[in-house]
Amino acid sequence: MRVLLGSGGYRTPERITLLQETMRSFFGPIRRLYFLPYALADHDGYVRIALERGYDAGYEFVGLHTVAEPAAAIGQAEGIFVGGGNTFRLLDTLYRLKLLEPIRNRVRSGMPYLGVSAGCNVACPTIRTTNDMPICEPPSLTALGLVPFQVNPHYYTGMNWVRRGDEFVEHFSETRDDRLREFHEMNDTPVVGLWEAGFLRCEDGAVRLIGAAARLFRKGQPPVDLEPGAELTALLATSSSAGP
C-alpha cells in the first residue's frame, strides 16, 4: 500500500512548497487526483480554496462531490486526496456514500492515498484520536484502517496558555499528552502525535517521518520524541486493539 498521512497546517509558503514537493514525489506521473472535500460543509468552496493555495501540486484536481457515481470514480481513480475539516462529518459521509470499502480496496491494490488532518484520521483503524467535536454521529468510529496505528494530527507538546493583553496566562486545560494517555487507558494501539506540516509516508513496507517532528505514544511506556527522517516501520506490525 502507498499511504501519505499529513498533519495539516500547510499555510506558509515554505510549508506549501513542502506539501507540493512531497505530493509530486509520492503521486509521481499520474494525471488526475480526486479530492474528497466531505470534512467541510461547503464542498465547492473547499475545492476553490485548495486550488488557490496550491494544494493541487499541479495535478488535475477534481472534487469527488461533482461526480454522479463517486464509488465508481474511486474504482477508476489514479490517486485520491482526502482533505481536512471535521473528522466526524467526513467519516459519516464516507459511510453514507458507501465509500469506505471502495477506498480500502483501491488502496490495497496500489492506488496512492493522501489524507491530511481529518483525512489522516480516517486512514487509521478508528477516529478515536481526532481532536474534533462530534458534530454528527457516524454509524461507527471504525475508519478505513489503511494503517494499523493511530495518528493525532496537529499535535503539540506542553501546557496551554492564552494571551490576555500583553501577557500569557496558563489555561489549565488538558494537554494533548493527557488526552492520549486517556486513550491508552482504554486502547492498546500506538499513536503518533504528528506536528504541524509533518507527514508519515507509508510504502514499500516502511514508514518514514517527513517534514516535522512527532511523538510516539505506546501503552504503558514513556513517549518517544522523533525527528524528521525517523523510521517507524515497526508500527506496521501493530495489531490494532480498540477498547469497548
Short mmCIF file of C-alpha atoms in Angstrom, two decimals, residues 44-213:
data_model
loop_
_atom_site.label_atom_id
_atom_site.label_comp_id
_atom_site.label_asym_id
_atom_site.label_seq_id
_atom_site.Cartn_x
_atom_site.Cartn_y
_atom_site.Cartn_z
CA ASP A 44 -17.21 23.78 -3.86
CA GLY A 45 -15.63 26.41 -1.65
CA TYR A 46 -13.18 23.89 -0.26
CA VAL A 47 -12.00 22.86 -3.72
CA ARG A 48 -11.66 26.51 -4.72
CA ILE A 49 -9.55 27.33 -1.65
CA ALA A 50 -7.41 24.23 -2.17
CA LEU A 51 -6.65 25.33 -5.73
CA GLU A 52 -5.96 28.93 -4.69
CA ARG A 53 -3.44 27.75 -2.09
CA GLY A 54 -1.72 25.36 -4.48
CA TYR A 55 -2.75 22.14 -2.76
CA ASP A 56 -3.24 20.53 -6.17
CA ALA A 57 0.57 20.49 -6.72
CA GLY A 58 -0.01 20.80 -10.47
CA TYR A 59 -2.30 17.77 -10.84
CA GLU A 60 -5.76 17.87 -12.38
CA PHE A 61 -7.84 18.32 -9.25
CA VAL A 62 -11.44 17.01 -9.31
CA GLY A 63 -13.83 17.29 -6.39
CA LEU A 64 -15.40 13.87 -5.88
CA HIS A 65 -18.67 15.55 -4.88
CA THR A 66 -19.10 16.67 -8.52
CA VAL A 67 -19.14 13.06 -9.77
CA ALA A 68 -22.50 11.33 -10.25
CA GLU A 69 -21.21 7.93 -9.05
CA PRO A 70 -18.42 8.56 -6.51
CA ALA A 71 -17.85 4.88 -5.67
CA ALA A 72 -17.39 4.07 -9.34
CA ALA A 73 -14.99 7.02 -9.71
CA ILE A 74 -12.91 5.70 -6.81
CA GLY A 75 -12.76 2.38 -8.61
CA GLN A 76 -11.03 4.07 -11.55
CA ALA A 77 -9.04 6.73 -9.68
CA GLU A 78 -5.30 7.17 -10.14
CA GLY A 79 -4.97 8.73 -6.69
CA ILE A 80 -7.07 10.46 -4.02
CA PHE A 81 -6.54 13.33 -1.61
CA VAL A 82 -8.82 13.37 1.45
CA GLY A 83 -8.90 16.85 2.93
CA GLY A 84 -9.18 18.13 6.49
CA GLY A 85 -12.04 19.60 8.45
CA ASN A 86 -14.33 17.81 10.88
CA THR A 87 -13.45 14.11 11.16
CA PHE A 88 -16.91 13.04 12.34
CA ARG A 89 -18.59 14.70 9.35
CA LEU A 90 -16.04 13.16 6.99
CA LEU A 91 -16.46 9.63 8.32
CA ASP A 92 -20.25 9.96 8.43
CA THR A 93 -20.24 10.96 4.75
CA LEU A 94 -17.95 8.09 3.78
CA TYR A 95 -20.41 5.70 5.42
CA ARG A 96 -23.44 7.36 3.83
CA LEU A 97 -21.93 7.30 0.34
CA LYS A 98 -20.66 3.74 0.87
CA LEU A 99 -17.08 4.76 0.04
CA LEU A 100 -15.14 3.01 2.78
CA GLU A 101 -14.84 -0.35 1.07
CA PRO A 102 -14.11 1.04 -2.41
CA ILE A 103 -11.32 3.20 -0.97
CA ARG A 104 -9.86 0.30 1.03
CA ASN A 105 -9.91 -1.98 -2.00
CA ARG A 106 -8.25 0.54 -4.29
CA VAL A 107 -5.54 1.47 -1.79
CA ARG A 108 -4.81 -2.18 -1.06
CA SER A 109 -4.42 -2.74 -4.78
CA GLY A 110 -1.88 0.07 -5.08
CA MET A 111 -3.74 3.38 -5.54
CA PRO A 112 -1.87 6.15 -3.63
CA TYR A 113 -3.84 7.80 -0.80
CA LEU A 114 -3.09 11.22 0.71
CA GLY A 115 -5.01 12.15 3.85
CA VAL A 116 -4.49 15.45 5.66
CA SER A 117 -5.85 16.19 9.16
CA ALA A 118 -9.33 14.59 9.12
CA GLY A 119 -8.22 12.66 6.04
CA CYS A 120 -5.30 11.39 8.10
CA ASN A 121 -7.61 10.40 10.96
CA VAL A 122 -9.90 8.29 8.77
CA ALA A 123 -6.92 6.33 7.39
CA CYS A 124 -6.39 4.90 10.88
CA PRO A 125 -8.26 1.95 12.42
CA THR A 126 -10.64 4.35 14.21
CA ILE A 127 -11.12 8.12 14.59
CA ARG A 128 -10.67 7.93 18.38
CA THR A 129 -7.56 10.13 18.33
CA THR A 130 -9.10 13.05 16.43
CA ASN A 131 -9.17 16.49 18.06
CA ASP A 132 -12.60 17.33 16.61
CA MET A 133 -16.00 17.87 18.17
CA PRO A 134 -18.59 15.15 17.33
CA ILE A 135 -20.93 17.48 15.41
CA CYS A 136 -22.67 14.43 13.94
CA GLU A 137 -22.79 10.73 14.74
CA PRO A 138 -21.32 8.30 12.22
CA PRO A 139 -22.62 4.73 12.29
CA SER A 140 -19.31 3.70 13.86
CA LEU A 141 -15.96 5.18 14.88
CA THR A 142 -14.29 2.44 12.83
CA ALA A 143 -12.50 4.02 9.88
CA LEU A 144 -10.54 2.85 6.82
CA GLY A 145 -7.78 1.00 8.68
CA LEU A 146 -5.23 1.61 5.92
CA VAL A 147 -2.52 1.66 8.60
CA PRO A 148 -2.64 -0.37 11.85
CA PHE A 149 -1.69 2.53 14.13
CA GLN A 150 -3.41 5.76 15.18
CA VAL A 151 -2.32 9.34 14.42
CA ASN A 152 -3.11 12.51 16.36
CA PRO A 153 -2.75 15.32 13.79
CA HIS A 154 -1.91 18.88 14.85
CA TYR A 155 -0.05 17.52 17.87
CA TYR A 156 1.97 19.83 20.12
CA THR A 157 3.65 19.43 23.48
CA GLY A 158 3.38 21.47 26.65
CA MET A 159 0.73 23.28 28.66
CA ASN A 160 -1.92 25.52 27.13
CA TRP A 161 -1.62 29.28 27.53
CA VAL A 162 -3.88 32.12 26.36
CA ARG A 163 -2.95 35.71 25.66
CA ARG A 164 -4.62 38.47 27.70
CA GLY A 165 -3.36 41.82 26.61
CA ASP A 166 0.42 41.64 26.68
CA GLU A 167 0.56 38.63 29.00
CA PHE A 168 0.15 34.88 28.57
CA VAL A 169 -1.93 33.14 31.23
CA GLU A 170 -1.97 29.40 31.83
CA HIS A 171 -5.28 27.88 30.76
CA PHE A 172 -5.06 24.72 32.93
CA SER A 173 -6.84 22.63 30.31
CA GLU A 174 -5.83 19.10 29.38
CA THR A 175 -2.75 18.76 27.20
CA ARG A 176 -2.53 16.51 24.15
CA ASP A 177 -0.37 14.15 26.18
CA ASP A 178 -3.13 13.95 28.82
CA ARG A 179 -5.71 13.07 26.19
CA LEU A 180 -3.52 10.40 24.58
CA ARG A 181 -2.80 8.85 28.00
CA GLU A 182 -6.57 8.61 28.41
CA PHE A 183 -6.80 6.89 25.02
CA HIS A 184 -4.34 4.26 26.22
CA GLU A 185 -6.36 3.67 29.36
CA MET A 186 -8.97 2.13 27.05
CA ASN A 187 -6.99 1.10 23.94
CA ASP A 188 -3.71 -0.61 23.10
CA THR A 189 -2.98 0.81 19.63
CA PRO A 190 0.16 3.01 19.33
CA VAL A 191 -0.42 6.67 18.47
CA VAL A 192 1.84 9.02 16.51
CA GLY A 193 1.41 12.63 17.62
CA LEU A 194 2.24 14.43 14.36
CA TRP A 195 3.35 18.07 14.48
CA GLU A 196 2.05 20.66 12.01
CA ALA A 197 3.34 20.27 8.44
CA GLY A 198 4.59 16.75 9.16
CA PHE A 199 3.97 13.62 7.08
CA LEU A 200 4.10 9.89 7.56
CA ARG A 201 4.98 8.22 4.26
CA CYS A 202 3.95 4.58 4.27
CA GLU A 203 5.02 2.50 1.29
CA ASP A 204 7.17 -0.49 0.31
CA GLY A 205 6.66 -1.95 3.78
CA ALA A 206 8.22 1.07 5.53
CA VAL A 207 7.05 4.19 7.38
CA ARG A 208 9.16 7.37 7.38
CA LEU A 209 8.59 10.69 9.12
CA ILE A 210 8.93 13.75 6.84
CA GLY A 211 8.96 17.49 7.39
CA ALA A 212 8.36 17.87 11.12
CA ALA A 213 8.83 16.21 14.49
#
